[in-house]
CSV table of C-alpha atoms in Angstrom, one decimal:
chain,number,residue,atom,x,y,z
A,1,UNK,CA,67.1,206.7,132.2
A,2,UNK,CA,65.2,208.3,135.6
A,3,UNK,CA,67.6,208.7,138.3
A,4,UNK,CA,68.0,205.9,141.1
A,5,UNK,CA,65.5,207.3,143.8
A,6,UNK,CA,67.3,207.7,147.3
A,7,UNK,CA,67.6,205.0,149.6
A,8,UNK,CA,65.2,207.0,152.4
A,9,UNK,CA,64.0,210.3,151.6
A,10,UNK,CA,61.5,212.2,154.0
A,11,UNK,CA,59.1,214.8,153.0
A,12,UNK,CA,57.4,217.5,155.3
A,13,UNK,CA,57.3,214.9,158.3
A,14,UNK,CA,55.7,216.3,161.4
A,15,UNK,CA,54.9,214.1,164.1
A,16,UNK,CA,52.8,214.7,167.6
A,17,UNK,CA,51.7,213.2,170.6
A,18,UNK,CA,48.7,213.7,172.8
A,19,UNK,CA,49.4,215.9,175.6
A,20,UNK,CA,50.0,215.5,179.3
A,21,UNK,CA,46.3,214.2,181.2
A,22,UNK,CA,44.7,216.9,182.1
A,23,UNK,CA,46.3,218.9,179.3
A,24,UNK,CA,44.5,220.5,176.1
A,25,UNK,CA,46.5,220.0,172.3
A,26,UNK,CA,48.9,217.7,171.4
A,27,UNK,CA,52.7,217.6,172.0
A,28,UNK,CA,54.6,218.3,169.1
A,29,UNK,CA,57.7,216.1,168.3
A,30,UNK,CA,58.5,216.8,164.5
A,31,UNK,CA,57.9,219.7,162.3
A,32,UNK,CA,58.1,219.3,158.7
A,33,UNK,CA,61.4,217.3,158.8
A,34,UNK,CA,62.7,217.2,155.5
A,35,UNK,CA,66.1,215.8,154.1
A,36,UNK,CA,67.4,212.2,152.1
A,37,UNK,CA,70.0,209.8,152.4
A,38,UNK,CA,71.7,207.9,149.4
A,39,UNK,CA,73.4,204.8,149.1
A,40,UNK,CA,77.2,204.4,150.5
A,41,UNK,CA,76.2,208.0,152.6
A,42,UNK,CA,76.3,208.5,155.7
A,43,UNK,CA,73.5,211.4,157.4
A,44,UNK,CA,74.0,212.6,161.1
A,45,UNK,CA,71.0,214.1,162.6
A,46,UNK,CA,72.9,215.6,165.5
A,47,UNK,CA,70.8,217.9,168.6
A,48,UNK,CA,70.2,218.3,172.0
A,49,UNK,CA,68.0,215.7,173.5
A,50,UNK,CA,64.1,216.1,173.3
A,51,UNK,CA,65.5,217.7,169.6
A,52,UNK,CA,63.2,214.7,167.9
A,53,UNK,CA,66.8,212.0,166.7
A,54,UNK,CA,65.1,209.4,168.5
A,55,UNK,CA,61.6,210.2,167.3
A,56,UNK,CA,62.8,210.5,163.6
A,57,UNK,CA,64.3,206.7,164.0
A,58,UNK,CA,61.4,205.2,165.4
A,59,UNK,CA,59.2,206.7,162.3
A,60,UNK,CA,61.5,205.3,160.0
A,61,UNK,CA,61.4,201.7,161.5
A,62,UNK,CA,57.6,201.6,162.4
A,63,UNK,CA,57.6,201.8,166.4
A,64,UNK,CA,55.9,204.7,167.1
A,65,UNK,CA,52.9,204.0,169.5
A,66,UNK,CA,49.8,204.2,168.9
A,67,UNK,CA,48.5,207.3,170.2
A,68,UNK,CA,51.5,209.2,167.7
A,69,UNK,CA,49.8,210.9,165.0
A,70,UNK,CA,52.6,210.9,161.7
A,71,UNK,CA,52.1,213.6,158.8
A,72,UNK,CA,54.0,213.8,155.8
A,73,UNK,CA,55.8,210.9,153.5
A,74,UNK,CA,59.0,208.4,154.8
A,75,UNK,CA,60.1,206.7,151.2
A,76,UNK,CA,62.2,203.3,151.2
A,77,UNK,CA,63.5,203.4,147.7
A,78,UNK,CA,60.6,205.4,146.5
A,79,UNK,CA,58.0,203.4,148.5
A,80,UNK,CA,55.7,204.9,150.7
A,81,UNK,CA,56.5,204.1,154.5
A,82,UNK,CA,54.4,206.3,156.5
A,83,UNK,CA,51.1,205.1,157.0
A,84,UNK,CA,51.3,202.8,154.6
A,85,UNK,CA,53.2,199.7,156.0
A,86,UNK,CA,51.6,196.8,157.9
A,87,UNK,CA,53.3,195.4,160.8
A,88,UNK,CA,53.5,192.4,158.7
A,89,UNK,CA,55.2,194.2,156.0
A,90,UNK,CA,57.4,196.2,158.6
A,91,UNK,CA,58.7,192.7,160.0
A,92,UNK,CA,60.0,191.9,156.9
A,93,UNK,CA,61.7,195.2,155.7
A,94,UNK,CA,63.2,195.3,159.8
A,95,UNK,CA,66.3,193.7,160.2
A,96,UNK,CA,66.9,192.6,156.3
A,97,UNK,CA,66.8,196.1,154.8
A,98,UNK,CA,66.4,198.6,157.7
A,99,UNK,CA,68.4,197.9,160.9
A,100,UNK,CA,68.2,199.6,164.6
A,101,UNK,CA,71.1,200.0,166.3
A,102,UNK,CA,69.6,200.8,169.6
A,103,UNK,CA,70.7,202.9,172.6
A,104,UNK,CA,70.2,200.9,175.3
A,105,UNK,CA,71.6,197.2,175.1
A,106,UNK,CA,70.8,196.3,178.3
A,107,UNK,CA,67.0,196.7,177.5
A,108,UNK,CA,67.7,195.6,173.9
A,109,UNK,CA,69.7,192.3,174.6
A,110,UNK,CA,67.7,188.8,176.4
A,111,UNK,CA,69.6,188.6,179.7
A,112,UNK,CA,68.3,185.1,179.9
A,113,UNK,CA,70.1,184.4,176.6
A,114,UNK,CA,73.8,184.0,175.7
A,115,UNK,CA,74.8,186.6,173.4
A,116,UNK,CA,76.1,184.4,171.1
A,117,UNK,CA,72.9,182.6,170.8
A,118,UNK,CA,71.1,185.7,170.2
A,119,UNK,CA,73.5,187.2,167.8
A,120,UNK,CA,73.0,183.7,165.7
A,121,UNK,CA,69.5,184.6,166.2
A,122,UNK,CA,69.6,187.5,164.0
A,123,UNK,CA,71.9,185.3,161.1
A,124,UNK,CA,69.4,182.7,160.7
A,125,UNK,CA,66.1,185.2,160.9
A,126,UNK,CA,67.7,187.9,158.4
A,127,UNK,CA,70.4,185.3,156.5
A,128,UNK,CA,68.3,182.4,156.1
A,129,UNK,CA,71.2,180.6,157.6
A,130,UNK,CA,70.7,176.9,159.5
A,131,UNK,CA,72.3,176.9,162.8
A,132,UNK,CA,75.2,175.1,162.4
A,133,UNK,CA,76.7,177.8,159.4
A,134,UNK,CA,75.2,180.9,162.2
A,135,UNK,CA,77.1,179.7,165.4
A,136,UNK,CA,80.2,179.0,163.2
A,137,UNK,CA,79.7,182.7,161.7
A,138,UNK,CA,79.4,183.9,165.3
A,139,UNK,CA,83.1,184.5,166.5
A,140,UNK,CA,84.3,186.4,163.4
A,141,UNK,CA,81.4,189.1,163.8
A,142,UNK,CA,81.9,189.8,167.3
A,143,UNK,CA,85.9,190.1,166.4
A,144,UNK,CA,84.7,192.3,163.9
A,145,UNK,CA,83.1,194.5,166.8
A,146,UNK,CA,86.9,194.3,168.1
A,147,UNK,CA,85.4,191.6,170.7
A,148,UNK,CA,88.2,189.0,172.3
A,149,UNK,CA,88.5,186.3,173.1
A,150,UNK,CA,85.2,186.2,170.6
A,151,UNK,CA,84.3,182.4,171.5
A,152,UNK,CA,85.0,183.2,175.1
A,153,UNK,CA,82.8,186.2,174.6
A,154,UNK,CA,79.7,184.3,172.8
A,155,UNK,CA,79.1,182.2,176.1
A,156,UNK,CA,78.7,184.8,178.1
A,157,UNK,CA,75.4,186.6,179.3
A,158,UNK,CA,74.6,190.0,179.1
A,159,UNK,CA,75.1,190.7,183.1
A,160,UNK,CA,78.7,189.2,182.6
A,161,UNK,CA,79.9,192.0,180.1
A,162,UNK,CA,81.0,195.2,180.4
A,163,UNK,CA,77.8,198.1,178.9
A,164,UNK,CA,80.6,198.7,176.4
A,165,UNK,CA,80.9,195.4,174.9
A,166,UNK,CA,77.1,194.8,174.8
A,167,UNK,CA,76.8,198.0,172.9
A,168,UNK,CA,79.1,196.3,170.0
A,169,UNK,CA,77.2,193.2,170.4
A,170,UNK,CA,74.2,194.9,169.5
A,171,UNK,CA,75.9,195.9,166.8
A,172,UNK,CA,77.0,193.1,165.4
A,173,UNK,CA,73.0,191.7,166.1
A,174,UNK,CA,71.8,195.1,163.4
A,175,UNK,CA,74.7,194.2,160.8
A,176,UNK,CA,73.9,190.2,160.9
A,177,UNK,CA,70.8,190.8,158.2
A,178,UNK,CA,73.5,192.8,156.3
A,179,UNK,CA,70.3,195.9,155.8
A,180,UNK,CA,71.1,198.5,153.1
A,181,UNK,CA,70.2,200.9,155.8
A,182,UNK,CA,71.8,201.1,159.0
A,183,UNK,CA,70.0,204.0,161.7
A,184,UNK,CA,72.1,204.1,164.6
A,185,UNK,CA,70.5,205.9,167.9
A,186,UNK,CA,73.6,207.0,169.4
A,187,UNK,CA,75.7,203.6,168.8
A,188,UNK,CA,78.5,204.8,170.5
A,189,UNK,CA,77.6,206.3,174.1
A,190,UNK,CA,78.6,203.6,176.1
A,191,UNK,CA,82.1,203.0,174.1
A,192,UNK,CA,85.5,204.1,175.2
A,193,UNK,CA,87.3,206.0,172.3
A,194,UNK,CA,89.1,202.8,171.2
A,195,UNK,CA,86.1,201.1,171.1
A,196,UNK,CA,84.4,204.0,169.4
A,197,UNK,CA,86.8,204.1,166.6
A,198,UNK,CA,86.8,200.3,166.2
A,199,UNK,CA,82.6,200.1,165.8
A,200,UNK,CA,82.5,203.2,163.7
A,201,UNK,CA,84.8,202.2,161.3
A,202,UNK,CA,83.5,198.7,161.0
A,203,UNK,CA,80.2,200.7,160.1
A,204,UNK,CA,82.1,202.6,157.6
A,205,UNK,CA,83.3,199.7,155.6
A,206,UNK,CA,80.1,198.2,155.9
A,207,UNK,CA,78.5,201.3,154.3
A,208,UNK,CA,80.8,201.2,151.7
A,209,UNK,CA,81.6,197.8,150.9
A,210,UNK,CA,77.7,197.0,150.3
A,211,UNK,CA,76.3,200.1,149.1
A,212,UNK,CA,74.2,200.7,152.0
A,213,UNK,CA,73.6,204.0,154.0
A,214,UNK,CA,74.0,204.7,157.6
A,215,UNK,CA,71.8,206.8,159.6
A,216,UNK,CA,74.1,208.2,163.1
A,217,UNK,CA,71.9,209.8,165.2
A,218,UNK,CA,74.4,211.4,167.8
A,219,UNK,CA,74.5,214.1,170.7
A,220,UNK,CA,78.6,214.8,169.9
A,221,UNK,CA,79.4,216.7,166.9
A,222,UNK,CA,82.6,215.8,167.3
A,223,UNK,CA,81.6,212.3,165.8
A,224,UNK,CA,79.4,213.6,163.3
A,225,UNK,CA,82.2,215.7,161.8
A,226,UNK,CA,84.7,212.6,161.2
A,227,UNK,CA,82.3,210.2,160.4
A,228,UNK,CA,79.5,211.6,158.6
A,229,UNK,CA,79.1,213.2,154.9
A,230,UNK,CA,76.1,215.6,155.7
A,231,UNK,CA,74.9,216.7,158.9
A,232,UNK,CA,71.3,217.4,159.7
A,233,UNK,CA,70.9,220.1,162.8
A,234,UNK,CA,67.9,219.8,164.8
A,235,UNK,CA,66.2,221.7,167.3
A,236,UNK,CA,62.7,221.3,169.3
A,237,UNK,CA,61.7,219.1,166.4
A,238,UNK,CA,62.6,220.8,163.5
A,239,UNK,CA,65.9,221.4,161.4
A,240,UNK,CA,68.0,224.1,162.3
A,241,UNK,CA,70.2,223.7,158.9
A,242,UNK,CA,71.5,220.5,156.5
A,243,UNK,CA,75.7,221.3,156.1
A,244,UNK,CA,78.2,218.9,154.8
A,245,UNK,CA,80.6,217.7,157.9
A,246,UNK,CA,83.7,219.8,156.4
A,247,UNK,CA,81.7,223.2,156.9
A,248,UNK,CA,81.1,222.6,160.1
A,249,UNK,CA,82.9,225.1,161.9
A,250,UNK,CA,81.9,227.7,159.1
A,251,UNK,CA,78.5,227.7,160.2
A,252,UNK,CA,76.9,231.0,161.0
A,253,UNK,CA,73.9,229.4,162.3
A,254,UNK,CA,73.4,230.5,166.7
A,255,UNK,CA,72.4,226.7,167.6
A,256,UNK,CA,75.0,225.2,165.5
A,257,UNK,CA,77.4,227.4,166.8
A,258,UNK,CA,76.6,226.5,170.0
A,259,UNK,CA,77.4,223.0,169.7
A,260,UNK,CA,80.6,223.5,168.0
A,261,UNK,CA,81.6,225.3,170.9
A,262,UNK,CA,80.7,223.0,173.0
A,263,UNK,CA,82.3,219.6,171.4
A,264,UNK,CA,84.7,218.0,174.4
A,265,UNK,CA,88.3,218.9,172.3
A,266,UNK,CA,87.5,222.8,172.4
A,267,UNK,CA,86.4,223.0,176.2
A,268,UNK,CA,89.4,221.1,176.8
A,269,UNK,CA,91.5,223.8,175.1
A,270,UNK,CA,89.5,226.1,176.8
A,271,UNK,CA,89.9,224.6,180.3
A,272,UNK,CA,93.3,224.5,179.8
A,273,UNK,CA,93.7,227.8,178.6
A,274,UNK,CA,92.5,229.7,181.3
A,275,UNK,CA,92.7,227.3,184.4
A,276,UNK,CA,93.9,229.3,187.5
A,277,UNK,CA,96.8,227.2,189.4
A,278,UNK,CA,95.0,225.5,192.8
A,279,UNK,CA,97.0,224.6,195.8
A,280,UNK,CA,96.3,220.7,196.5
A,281,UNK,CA,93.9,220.4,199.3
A,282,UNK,CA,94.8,218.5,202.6
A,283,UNK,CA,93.6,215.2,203.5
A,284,UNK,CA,92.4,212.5,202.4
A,285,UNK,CA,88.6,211.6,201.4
A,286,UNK,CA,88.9,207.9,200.1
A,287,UNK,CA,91.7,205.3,199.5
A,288,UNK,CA,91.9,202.6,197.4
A,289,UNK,CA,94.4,200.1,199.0
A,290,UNK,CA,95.5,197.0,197.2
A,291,UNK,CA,91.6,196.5,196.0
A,292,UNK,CA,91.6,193.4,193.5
A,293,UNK,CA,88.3,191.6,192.1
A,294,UNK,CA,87.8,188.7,189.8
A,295,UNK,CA,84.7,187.2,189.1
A,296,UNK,CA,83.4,183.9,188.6
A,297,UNK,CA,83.8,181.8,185.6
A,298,UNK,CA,81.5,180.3,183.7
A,299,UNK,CA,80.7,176.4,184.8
A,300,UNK,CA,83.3,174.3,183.0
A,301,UNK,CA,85.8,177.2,182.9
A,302,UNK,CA,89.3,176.6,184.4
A,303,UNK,CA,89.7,180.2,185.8
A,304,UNK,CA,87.1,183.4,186.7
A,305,UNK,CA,87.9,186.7,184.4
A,306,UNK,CA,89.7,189.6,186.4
A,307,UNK,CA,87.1,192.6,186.7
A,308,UNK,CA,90.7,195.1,188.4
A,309,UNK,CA,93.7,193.7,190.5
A,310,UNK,CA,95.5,195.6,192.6
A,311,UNK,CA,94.2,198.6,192.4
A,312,UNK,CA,95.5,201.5,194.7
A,313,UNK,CA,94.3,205.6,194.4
A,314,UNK,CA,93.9,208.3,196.3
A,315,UNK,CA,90.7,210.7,196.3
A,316,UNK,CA,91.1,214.4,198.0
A,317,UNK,CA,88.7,216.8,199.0
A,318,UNK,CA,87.9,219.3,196.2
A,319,UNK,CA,89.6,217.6,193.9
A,320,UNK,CA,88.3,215.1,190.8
A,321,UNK,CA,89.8,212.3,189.5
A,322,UNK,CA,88.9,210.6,186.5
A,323,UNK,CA,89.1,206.5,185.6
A,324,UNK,CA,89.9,205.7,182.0
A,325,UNK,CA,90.3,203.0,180.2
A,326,UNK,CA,88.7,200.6,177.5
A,327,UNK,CA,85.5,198.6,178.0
A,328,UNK,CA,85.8,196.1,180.4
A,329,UNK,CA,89.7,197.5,181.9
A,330,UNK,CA,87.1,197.3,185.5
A,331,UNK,CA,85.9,201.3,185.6
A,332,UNK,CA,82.7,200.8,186.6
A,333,UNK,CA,83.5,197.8,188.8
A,334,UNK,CA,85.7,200.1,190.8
A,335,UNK,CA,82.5,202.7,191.4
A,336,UNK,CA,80.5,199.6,192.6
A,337,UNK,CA,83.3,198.9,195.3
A,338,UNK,CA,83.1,202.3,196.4
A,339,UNK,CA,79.3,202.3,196.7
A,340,UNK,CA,79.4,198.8,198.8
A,341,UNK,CA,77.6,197.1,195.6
A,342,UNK,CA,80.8,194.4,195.1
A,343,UNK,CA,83.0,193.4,197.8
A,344,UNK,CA,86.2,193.2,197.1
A,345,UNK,CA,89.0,189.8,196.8
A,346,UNK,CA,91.6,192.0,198.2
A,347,UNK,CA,92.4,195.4,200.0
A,348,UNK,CA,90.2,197.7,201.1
A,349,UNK,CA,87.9,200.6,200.1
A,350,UNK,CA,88.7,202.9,202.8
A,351,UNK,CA,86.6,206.3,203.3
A,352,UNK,CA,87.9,208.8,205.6
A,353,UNK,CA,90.5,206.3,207.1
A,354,UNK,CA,87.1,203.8,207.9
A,355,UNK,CA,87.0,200.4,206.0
A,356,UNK,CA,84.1,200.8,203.7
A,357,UNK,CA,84.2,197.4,202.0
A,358,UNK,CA,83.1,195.3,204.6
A,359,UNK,CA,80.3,197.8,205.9
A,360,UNK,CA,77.3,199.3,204.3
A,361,UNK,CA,78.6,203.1,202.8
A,362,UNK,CA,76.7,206.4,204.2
A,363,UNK,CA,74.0,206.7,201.4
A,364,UNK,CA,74.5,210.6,202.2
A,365,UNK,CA,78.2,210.7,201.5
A,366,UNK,CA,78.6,208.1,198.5
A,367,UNK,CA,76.3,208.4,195.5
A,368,UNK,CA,76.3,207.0,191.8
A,369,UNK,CA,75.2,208.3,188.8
A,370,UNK,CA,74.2,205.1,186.7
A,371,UNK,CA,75.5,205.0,183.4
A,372,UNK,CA,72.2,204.2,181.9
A,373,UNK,CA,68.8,206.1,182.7
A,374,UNK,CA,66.6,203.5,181.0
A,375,UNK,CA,67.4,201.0,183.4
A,376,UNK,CA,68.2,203.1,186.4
A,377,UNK,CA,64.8,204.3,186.5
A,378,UNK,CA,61.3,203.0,187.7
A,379,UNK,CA,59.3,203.5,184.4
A,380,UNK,CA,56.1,203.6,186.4
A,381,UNK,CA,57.1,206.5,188.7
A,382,UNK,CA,57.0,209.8,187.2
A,383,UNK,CA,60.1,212.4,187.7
A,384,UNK,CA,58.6,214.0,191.0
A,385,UNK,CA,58.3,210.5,192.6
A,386,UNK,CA,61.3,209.3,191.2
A,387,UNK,CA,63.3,212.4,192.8
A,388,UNK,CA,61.8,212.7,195.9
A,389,UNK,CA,62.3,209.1,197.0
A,390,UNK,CA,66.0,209.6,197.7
A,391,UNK,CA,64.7,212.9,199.2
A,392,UNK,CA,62.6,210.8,202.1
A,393,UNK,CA,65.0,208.1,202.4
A,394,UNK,CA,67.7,210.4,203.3
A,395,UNK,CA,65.7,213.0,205.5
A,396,UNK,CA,66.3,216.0,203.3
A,397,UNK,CA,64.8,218.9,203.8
A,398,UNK,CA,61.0,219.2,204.9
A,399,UNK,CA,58.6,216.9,203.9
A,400,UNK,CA,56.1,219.8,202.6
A,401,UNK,CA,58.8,221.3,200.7
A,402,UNK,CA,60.0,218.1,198.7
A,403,UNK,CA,56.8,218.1,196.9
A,404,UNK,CA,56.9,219.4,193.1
């Protein structure tokens, strides 16, 4: 009897793009990436970004553009992918056998759509279920994503959850066709750690329970180590090395080294090792007092859902301070108070002593940085546009030198 083939295997995959206008050659993206994943397995293709994760998914599921030129062979069960596939054919091996977890769900989900009527969507596309058996299906998957109240949940629209919760809605969207291979493009990078651990092992038992394989492409080789059996280390396109997730930290390998040492736990210990004792600074900066917020509820709802209440902290000069807390505990609703975006029920933002809630902040002394560059930024600026409009809103520096 000839061995079961692996689920996916790629051989000698090499991918390029044309370069820059103006520019000569073509911009390489993949270089002879090699490796294979078998059923109830888990790979992690961990790197830096602009390593080629991202690149590696999208030639697996079919969505590279047109102007990508794709060398070598991607094998589904020992058929030919690369090349070969239709987008007819790809529409029916998408969602049923091969899922995307994306990375972005706000680009992802329909914000026009409740996200229960999209996740029962995906149930009666990839399930073949009628509608009646995929909205009743609906509140125990998003429960399975840890999601409650679940029916509460369904009737909500994107803009009305937290980036943390829509992540594990997209989720449960890629596990509704139940596909015996799951690629995740960094699932978790919007999750708190509760959250994390919750999707990941729902994953898990997925993988196992099924006999499927899971793809996690991932930036933190913290997650790869606990949740992965092989790793796959990339750099610039190509592999670095292929270790399983227990040798880790015996790697000799420079790069891999590198991102063992920098994994959050060690530059914690590191921090905390040699942090020199500082003297508290005087003053105050900012001053939460009393800030509460709830927003509306949904028409026919008795009561609006709390986004913080009562909220009181102290920022100094100097000094950071960090907000934690689960998905939706009202983290990123306190940064929009601060930046003037949401006004608040109660209390008052106050910066330097000066009532910043009820007047527009100084754009110069209160900045955000979004959570999510996909939809933070104008896709048809380039970079230098993009960063020197702040640049001549604000008056900084001369206008001859903010060019390039």
């Amino acid at each position: 009897m000839s061995p079961e083939p692996p689920l996916l295997e790629l051989a000698g995959l090499s991918l390029s793009y044309p370069a820059a206008p103006g520019a000569a050659g073509r911009v390489v993206a993949l270089d002879r990436v090699s490796f294979a994943i078998a059923r109830r397995s888990t790979v992690a293709l961990v790197g830096e970004s602009g390593s080629g994760k991202s690149s590696i998914a999208k030639a697996i599921l079919g969505l590279l553009p047109e102007t990508a030129r794709l060398d070598g062979a991607i094998r589904h069960l020992g058929q030919e992918l690369a090349g070969a596939a239709g987008e007819e054919a790809w529409r029916g091996l998408r969602g049923r056998h091969i899922a995307l977890i994306p990375q972005d769900p706000l680009i992802a989900l329909d914000p026009v759509q409740r996200v229960g009527r999209q996740l029962e969507e995906a149930l009666r596309l990839h399930r073949g279920l009628d509608r009646r058996a995929a909205a009743a299906e609906v509140p125990r998957r998003l429960a399975d994503m840890g999601l409650h109240p679940a029916g509460e949940i369904a009737r909500r629209y994107p803009h009305q959850l937290s980036g943390g919760q829509l992540q594990r809605i997209l989720i449960a969207i890629a596990l509704a066709g139940e596909p015996g291979l799951i690629v995740a493009d960094e699932p978790t990078s919007g999750l708190d750690v509760t959250a994390q651990k919750i999707v990941l092992e729902a994953i898990g038992q997925r993988v196992r329970q099924s006999g499927a394989a899971l793809l996690l492409i991932t930036h933190d080789l913290a997650i790869a180590r606990r949740h992965a059996d092989r790793i796959v280390v990339l750099r610039d396109g190509g592999i670095v090395e292929v270790l399983a997730a227990a040798a880790v930290a015996q790697s000799r390998d420079p790069h891999t080294r590198a991102l063992f040492d920098a994994m959050p736990s060690r530059q914690a210990a590191r921090l905390r090792a040699g942090a020199p004792a500082v003297a508290p600074p005087a003053g105050v900066l900012a001053r939460f007092d009393q800030v509460a917020k709830r927003f509306p509820a949904r028409r026919g709802a008795a009561a609006g859902f709390p986004g913080i209440g009562g909220l009181s902290l102290t920022l100094r000069p100097g000094r950071s301070l960090g907000l934690v807390g689960e998905s939706g505990s009202g983290k990123s609703t306190t940064a929009r108070i601060a930046a003037g975006l949401v006004r608040p029920d109660a209390g008052a933002f106050l910066w330097r002593e000066e009532t910043a809630g009820s007047a527009r902040p100084r754009p110069r002394d209160i900045q955000l940085v979004f959570q999510n560059p996909y939809s933070s930024l104008n896709p048809k600026l380039t970079v230098e546009q993009i960063i020197r409009e702040p640049l001549d809103a604000l008056g900084i520096g001369a206008p001859a030198g903010r060019a390039g």
